[in-house]
Amino acid sequence: MTALSPSFRQGRYAAIDIGTVTARLLVADVDSRGNLVELHKDHAICNLGVGVDKTGRLAPESIERVGEVVARFMEGIGQLQPADGSGITVVANATSASRDAENSGDFVAVLERLGVQLSVIPGEKEAALSFAGASSAFPGEKVVVLDVGGGSSEIIAGMAGEEPRHARSFNIGCRRVTERCFHDDPPTAEQLRDASDWVSESMRAHIEGVVSDGFGSCRVVAVAGTATSIISMREEMEVYDSERVHGAQATRAEVDELLGRLSALPLAQRETVVGLDPGRAPVIVAGILIIQQIMELLGASSFTASERDILHGIVLDAAR
């Protein structure tokens, strides 16, 4: 439960976040002070963005996969209708893959038939929502939030609970890096260097501005599947435990070790790593590499994983 400013519409909200790799759901109650209580969460690795970086289009089978998952989400939402008849406010956002795809209208139409009004949000909005959700877990702190997704990554800095001072969305994510840079299984040393150079060169100027503004030594909060998977793999979780993941820290040395180990394994072996969802195995090396390069540029010795992320930001934004 997190207390924010007293300017929220009390009610029950459902947030659906459809990313390049994963589709996720959060149903939560919000009171007039912005206290958020989670009621239900669900997710599925759908890989909506497979091939989008190359073709500029969402594949029909990818749209179908996500549609099936969203139909399941809506069934779950239906079972949580408040007894007082006040209903649930449903907000559905899509991010990088849908932004890039020329046929995203086809995807929007599929979800409309399920009763879902989908908004394809710009990177700046994605960054602001990620910061609002992630920073809500660390009230009163200066934080840098990292949201490494499949098609894009957001780096946002500011005081928790306030508007961010620095926010930038980069068209660099674990699916995009994998498809653009990794042509062998496992990737070669040259391919890993090329990917690292791309990430570093693209993000350097923004991160230097963040550091020069006094955010170089504050808490680094990392959200989304790559960051939580790093903790889950380190702890060798056969069953994912969000309570153990939330607030756990990973050091730069642990990130380096994990990247070295996983990048040397072919996909079939990565899929068997304890603590890693097999569906994330194809893109996990790129995801960890992105986090490693951001930590390097920030001069960060560790990051804190957070289970509060863009879903919480969507709920709080809808309740304002």
Short mmCIF file of C-alpha atoms in Angstrom, two decimals:
data_model
loop_
_atom_site.label_atom_id
_atom_site.label_comp_id
_atom_site.label_asym_id
_atom_site.label_seq_id
_atom_site.Cartn_x
_atom_site.Cartn_y
_atom_site.Cartn_z
CA MET A 1 0.00 0.00 0.00
CA THR A 2 1.44 3.35 -1.07
CA ALA A 3 0.29 6.80 0.02
CA LEU A 4 0.43 9.62 -2.51
CA SER A 5 -1.29 13.03 -2.80
CA PRO A 6 -5.02 13.19 -1.84
CA SER A 7 -6.43 13.77 -5.33
CA PHE A 8 -7.65 10.42 -6.61
CA ARG A 9 -11.01 8.96 -7.65
CA GLN A 10 -11.77 6.03 -5.40
CA GLY A 11 -12.65 2.86 -7.24
CA ARG A 12 -11.51 -0.39 -8.84
CA TYR A 13 -9.19 -0.20 -11.83
CA ALA A 14 -7.74 -2.69 -14.31
CA ALA A 15 -4.54 -1.89 -16.20
CA ILE A 16 -3.49 -3.89 -19.25
CA ASP A 17 0.02 -3.32 -20.58
CA ILE A 18 0.85 -4.90 -23.94
CA GLY A 19 4.55 -4.78 -24.63
CA THR A 20 6.76 -6.16 -27.34
CA VAL A 21 7.39 -9.38 -25.42
CA THR A 22 4.86 -9.61 -22.57
CA ALA A 23 1.19 -8.77 -21.95
CA ARG A 24 0.28 -8.06 -18.32
CA LEU A 25 -2.74 -7.28 -16.17
CA LEU A 26 -3.19 -5.60 -12.80
CA VAL A 27 -6.52 -5.14 -11.02
CA ALA A 28 -6.36 -2.87 -7.98
CA ASP A 29 -8.46 -0.73 -5.68
CA VAL A 30 -7.49 2.91 -5.21
CA ASP A 31 -8.77 5.16 -2.43
CA SER A 32 -9.07 8.96 -2.42
CA ARG A 33 -5.51 9.36 -1.12
CA GLY A 34 -3.99 7.22 -3.85
CA ASN A 35 -3.44 4.16 -1.68
CA LEU A 36 -3.29 1.22 -4.07
CA VAL A 37 -4.22 -2.35 -3.08
CA GLU A 38 -3.52 -5.12 -5.58
CA LEU A 39 -6.33 -7.63 -6.11
CA HIS A 40 -5.19 -9.65 -9.10
CA LYS A 41 -2.24 -9.94 -11.49
CA ASP A 42 -1.76 -11.99 -14.64
CA HIS A 43 0.75 -12.10 -17.47
CA ALA A 44 1.81 -14.04 -20.54
CA ILE A 45 4.80 -13.91 -22.85
CA CYS A 46 3.11 -13.28 -26.21
CA ASN A 47 6.00 -11.91 -28.32
CA LEU A 48 3.77 -9.42 -30.14
CA GLY A 49 6.84 -7.73 -31.60
CA VAL A 50 8.44 -10.71 -33.31
CA GLY A 51 9.83 -9.45 -36.63
CA VAL A 52 8.49 -5.89 -36.29
CA ASP A 53 11.97 -4.33 -36.34
CA LYS A 54 12.57 -5.89 -39.76
CA THR A 55 9.12 -5.84 -41.39
CA GLY A 56 7.44 -2.85 -39.73
CA ARG A 57 4.30 -4.96 -39.25
CA LEU A 58 2.65 -7.02 -36.54
CA ALA A 59 2.29 -10.61 -37.71
CA PRO A 60 -1.32 -11.92 -37.78
CA GLU A 61 -0.37 -14.84 -35.55
CA SER A 62 1.17 -12.46 -33.02
CA ILE A 63 -2.00 -10.37 -32.92
CA GLU A 64 -4.02 -13.56 -32.47
CA ARG A 65 -1.84 -14.70 -29.55
CA VAL A 66 -2.27 -11.41 -27.74
CA GLY A 67 -6.00 -11.36 -28.46
CA GLU A 68 -6.40 -14.76 -26.79
CA VAL A 69 -4.50 -13.55 -23.72
CA VAL A 70 -6.49 -10.32 -23.47
CA ALA A 71 -9.72 -12.33 -23.69
CA ARG A 72 -8.47 -14.29 -20.67
CA PHE A 73 -7.64 -11.05 -18.90
CA MET A 74 -11.17 -9.77 -19.49
CA GLU A 75 -12.64 -12.94 -18.02
CA GLY A 76 -10.58 -12.37 -14.88
CA ILE A 77 -11.68 -8.75 -14.71
CA GLY A 78 -15.30 -9.83 -15.03
CA GLN A 79 -14.97 -12.04 -11.98
CA LEU A 80 -13.80 -9.12 -9.86
CA GLN A 81 -16.72 -6.74 -10.40
CA PRO A 82 -17.47 -4.83 -7.17
CA ALA A 83 -20.55 -5.95 -5.26
CA ASP A 84 -21.85 -2.38 -5.13
CA GLY A 85 -22.18 -2.25 -8.91
CA SER A 86 -19.67 0.57 -9.34
CA GLY A 87 -17.83 -1.36 -12.04
CA ILE A 88 -14.17 -1.46 -13.04
CA THR A 89 -12.36 1.18 -15.06
CA VAL A 90 -10.27 -0.68 -17.66
CA VAL A 91 -7.27 1.03 -19.27
CA ALA A 92 -5.25 -0.79 -21.94
CA ASN A 93 -1.99 0.54 -23.34
CA ALA A 94 0.35 -0.80 -26.01
CA THR A 95 3.94 0.32 -26.35
CA SER A 96 6.95 -0.08 -28.62
CA ALA A 97 5.97 -2.83 -31.08
CA SER A 98 2.56 -1.28 -31.67
CA ARG A 99 4.10 2.19 -32.06
CA ASP A 100 6.43 0.92 -34.76
CA ALA A 101 3.95 -1.24 -36.68
CA GLU A 102 2.18 0.25 -39.69
CA ASN A 103 -0.78 -2.12 -39.13
CA SER A 104 -1.31 -1.39 -35.43
CA GLY A 105 -4.87 -0.39 -36.39
CA ASP A 106 -5.58 -4.08 -37.09
CA PHE A 107 -4.49 -4.89 -33.55
CA VAL A 108 -6.64 -2.11 -32.10
CA ALA A 109 -9.64 -3.48 -34.01
CA VAL A 110 -9.13 -7.01 -32.65
CA LEU A 111 -9.16 -5.73 -29.09
CA GLU A 112 -12.19 -3.52 -29.76
CA ARG A 113 -14.11 -6.69 -30.60
CA LEU A 114 -13.18 -7.92 -27.11
CA GLY A 115 -14.56 -4.75 -25.55
CA VAL A 116 -11.11 -3.23 -24.95
CA GLN A 117 -10.22 0.29 -26.07
CA LEU A 118 -6.49 0.14 -26.72
CA SER A 119 -4.27 3.22 -26.65
CA VAL A 120 -0.91 3.05 -28.44
CA ILE A 121 1.06 5.42 -26.22
CA PRO A 122 4.19 7.40 -27.17
CA GLY A 123 7.52 6.69 -25.53
CA GLU A 124 7.34 9.84 -23.39
CA LYS A 125 4.02 8.72 -21.89
CA GLU A 126 5.41 5.23 -21.30
CA ALA A 127 8.38 6.72 -19.46
CA ALA A 128 6.16 8.92 -17.25
CA LEU A 129 3.88 6.01 -16.33
CA SER A 130 6.83 3.74 -15.54
CA PHE A 131 8.33 6.39 -13.28
CA ALA A 132 5.04 7.01 -11.46
CA GLY A 133 4.57 3.31 -10.76
CA ALA A 134 8.15 2.39 -9.88
CA SER A 135 8.92 5.44 -7.77
CA SER A 136 5.74 4.99 -5.71
CA ALA A 137 7.54 2.22 -3.83
CA PHE A 138 10.29 4.61 -2.69
CA PRO A 139 8.55 7.76 -1.38
CA GLY A 140 10.78 10.73 -0.69
CA GLU A 141 13.80 9.32 -2.55
CA LYS A 142 15.68 10.53 -5.59
CA VAL A 143 15.62 7.61 -8.01
CA VAL A 144 16.62 6.62 -11.52
CA VAL A 145 14.12 4.19 -13.01
CA LEU A 146 15.12 1.73 -15.74
CA ASP A 147 12.37 0.02 -17.73
CA VAL A 148 13.95 -2.37 -20.21
CA GLY A 149 11.28 -3.71 -22.53
CA GLY A 150 11.22 -5.71 -25.72
CA GLY A 151 11.23 -2.88 -28.22
CA SER A 152 12.19 0.13 -26.14
CA SER A 153 13.89 1.09 -22.89
CA GLU A 154 13.06 4.04 -20.69
CA ILE A 155 15.46 5.88 -18.38
CA ILE A 156 13.75 8.32 -16.01
CA ALA A 157 15.14 10.30 -13.07
CA GLY A 158 13.44 12.40 -10.42
CA MET A 159 12.02 12.61 -6.93
CA ALA A 160 9.54 9.84 -6.17
CA GLY A 161 5.96 11.08 -6.27
CA GLU A 162 6.83 14.11 -8.41
CA GLU A 163 7.10 14.74 -12.13
CA PRO A 164 10.39 13.32 -13.47
CA ARG A 165 13.26 15.73 -14.12
CA HIS A 166 14.71 13.61 -16.91
CA ALA A 167 12.79 11.14 -19.08
CA ARG A 168 13.76 9.47 -22.33
CA SER A 169 12.50 6.46 -24.25
CA PHE A 170 14.98 4.73 -26.57
CA ASN A 171 14.04 2.41 -29.44
CA ILE A 172 16.37 -0.20 -27.96
CA GLY A 173 14.91 -3.25 -26.22
CA CYS A 174 15.74 -6.89 -25.68
CA ARG A 175 13.71 -8.14 -28.67
CA ARG A 176 15.06 -5.41 -30.97
CA VAL A 177 18.70 -5.97 -29.92
CA THR A 178 18.33 -9.74 -30.31
CA GLU A 179 16.89 -9.52 -33.82
CA ARG A 180 19.25 -6.79 -35.00
CA CYS A 181 22.56 -7.92 -33.45
CA PHE A 182 22.51 -11.62 -32.48
CA HIS A 183 22.72 -13.81 -35.58
CA ASP A 184 24.35 -16.84 -33.98
CA ASP A 185 23.31 -19.11 -31.12
CA PRO A 186 24.90 -18.31 -28.77
CA PRO A 187 25.89 -14.82 -29.96
CA THR A 188 29.54 -14.29 -30.85
CA ALA A 189 31.86 -11.99 -28.92
CA GLU A 190 31.77 -9.54 -31.84
CA GLN A 191 27.97 -9.50 -31.83
CA LEU A 192 27.93 -8.82 -28.10
CA ARG A 193 30.42 -5.95 -28.57
CA ASP A 194 28.35 -4.47 -31.38
CA ALA A 195 25.22 -4.60 -29.23
CA SER A 196 27.02 -3.04 -26.27
CA ASP A 197 28.38 -0.25 -28.46
CA TRP A 198 24.92 0.48 -29.91
CA VAL A 199 23.32 0.72 -26.47
CA SER A 200 26.12 2.77 -24.96
CA GLU A 201 26.47 5.23 -27.84
CA SER A 202 22.70 5.76 -28.08
CA MET A 203 22.16 6.40 -24.36
CA ARG A 204 25.38 8.14 -23.35
CA ALA A 205 24.32 11.78 -23.79
CA HIS A 206 21.05 11.36 -21.90
CA ILE A 207 22.65 9.48 -19.01
CA GLU A 208 25.49 12.01 -18.76
CA GLY A 209 22.82 14.67 -18.26
CA VAL A 210 21.16 12.59 -15.55
CA VAL A 211 24.47 12.12 -13.74
CA SER A 212 25.49 15.77 -14.02
CA ASP A 213 22.16 16.77 -12.44
CA GLY A 214 23.01 14.88 -9.27
CA PHE A 215 21.35 11.52 -9.93
CA GLY A 216 24.55 9.52 -10.37
CA SER A 217 24.66 8.29 -6.79
CA CYS A 218 20.96 7.77 -6.05
CA ARG A 219 18.97 4.53 -6.01
CA VAL A 220 18.62 2.80 -9.39
CA VAL A 221 15.25 1.06 -9.65
CA ALA A 222 14.83 -1.51 -12.43
CA VAL A 223 11.42 -2.80 -13.46
CA ALA A 224 10.04 -5.30 -15.97
CA GLY A 225 10.96 -8.85 -16.91
CA THR A 226 14.72 -8.63 -17.41
CA ALA A 227 15.35 -7.06 -14.00
CA THR A 228 13.02 -9.38 -12.11
CA SER A 229 14.46 -12.39 -13.96
CA ILE A 230 17.97 -11.43 -12.83
CA ILE A 231 16.82 -11.71 -9.21
CA SER A 232 14.84 -14.87 -9.85
CA MET A 233 17.81 -16.58 -11.52
CA ARG A 234 20.23 -15.48 -8.82
CA GLU A 235 17.92 -16.92 -6.17
CA GLU A 236 17.26 -20.02 -8.30
CA MET A 237 13.50 -19.67 -7.88
CA GLU A 238 11.75 -22.74 -9.21
CA VAL A 239 8.50 -20.89 -8.52
CA TYR A 240 8.57 -17.12 -9.00
CA ASP A 241 8.04 -15.25 -5.73
CA SER A 242 7.23 -11.58 -6.24
CA GLU A 243 7.65 -10.78 -2.53
CA ARG A 244 11.26 -12.00 -2.63
CA VAL A 245 11.94 -10.14 -5.86
CA HIS A 246 10.46 -6.76 -4.91
CA GLY A 247 13.10 -4.62 -3.25
CA ALA A 248 15.92 -7.12 -3.82
CA GLN A 249 19.22 -5.71 -5.03
CA ALA A 250 21.58 -7.05 -7.68
CA THR A 251 25.17 -5.86 -7.87
CA ARG A 252 27.00 -4.91 -11.03
CA ALA A 253 29.30 -7.89 -10.49
CA GLU A 254 26.27 -10.21 -10.41
CA VAL A 255 24.92 -8.68 -13.61
CA ASP A 256 28.30 -9.13 -15.32
CA GLU A 257 28.59 -12.74 -14.17
CA LEU A 258 25.07 -13.63 -15.30
CA LEU A 259 25.55 -12.00 -18.69
CA GLY A 260 28.80 -13.88 -19.23
CA ARG A 261 27.23 -17.19 -18.23
CA LEU A 262 24.01 -16.90 -20.24
CA SER A 263 25.63 -15.45 -23.36
CA ALA A 264 27.80 -18.57 -23.59
CA LEU A 265 24.78 -20.91 -23.58
CA PRO A 266 22.76 -21.88 -26.65
CA LEU A 267 19.03 -21.21 -26.45
CA ALA A 268 18.14 -24.80 -25.57
CA GLN A 269 20.29 -24.57 -22.44
CA ARG A 270 19.13 -21.07 -21.51
CA GLU A 271 15.57 -22.39 -21.50
CA THR A 272 16.49 -24.76 -18.66
CA VAL A 273 18.07 -22.14 -16.35
CA VAL A 274 16.32 -22.21 -12.99
CA GLY A 275 14.50 -18.96 -12.31
CA LEU A 276 14.12 -17.98 -15.98
CA ASP A 277 10.79 -18.27 -17.79
CA PRO A 278 11.65 -20.34 -20.90
CA GLY A 279 9.62 -17.91 -22.99
CA ARG A 280 12.04 -15.13 -22.06
CA ALA A 281 15.17 -17.20 -22.84
CA PRO A 282 15.49 -15.98 -26.48
CA VAL A 283 15.84 -12.31 -25.39
CA ILE A 284 17.32 -12.46 -21.89
CA VAL A 285 20.95 -11.99 -22.98
CA ALA A 286 20.10 -8.75 -24.76
CA GLY A 287 18.03 -7.57 -21.79
CA ILE A 288 20.85 -8.12 -19.31
CA LEU A 289 23.32 -6.47 -21.69
CA ILE A 290 21.14 -3.33 -21.83
CA ILE A 291 20.95 -3.15 -18.03
CA GLN A 292 24.72 -3.70 -17.80
CA GLN A 293 25.46 -0.84 -20.19
CA ILE A 294 23.09 1.54 -18.42
CA MET A 295 24.68 0.71 -15.06
CA GLU A 296 28.10 1.33 -16.59
CA LEU A 297 27.09 4.77 -17.85
CA LEU A 298 25.44 5.67 -14.53
CA GLY A 299 28.41 4.39 -12.53
CA ALA A 300 25.90 2.30 -10.55
CA SER A 301 27.20 -0.50 -8.33
CA SER A 302 23.74 -2.10 -7.98
CA PHE A 303 20.06 -1.84 -8.89
CA THR A 304 16.91 -2.46 -6.86
CA ALA A 305 14.28 -4.62 -8.55
CA SER A 306 10.70 -3.39 -8.23
CA GLU A 307 7.42 -5.17 -8.79
CA ARG A 308 5.79 -1.74 -8.99
CA ASP A 309 6.02 -0.59 -12.57
CA ILE A 310 4.06 0.82 -15.48
CA LEU A 311 0.93 -1.13 -14.49
CA HIS A 312 0.79 0.76 -11.20
CA GLY A 313 1.47 3.98 -13.07
CA ILE A 314 -1.46 3.27 -15.42
CA VAL A 315 -3.80 2.68 -12.47
CA LEU A 316 -2.71 5.83 -10.63
CA ASP A 317 -2.94 7.90 -13.81
CA ALA A 318 -6.47 6.62 -14.49
CA ALA A 319 -7.52 7.42 -10.92
CA ARG A 320 -6.33 11.04 -11.00
#
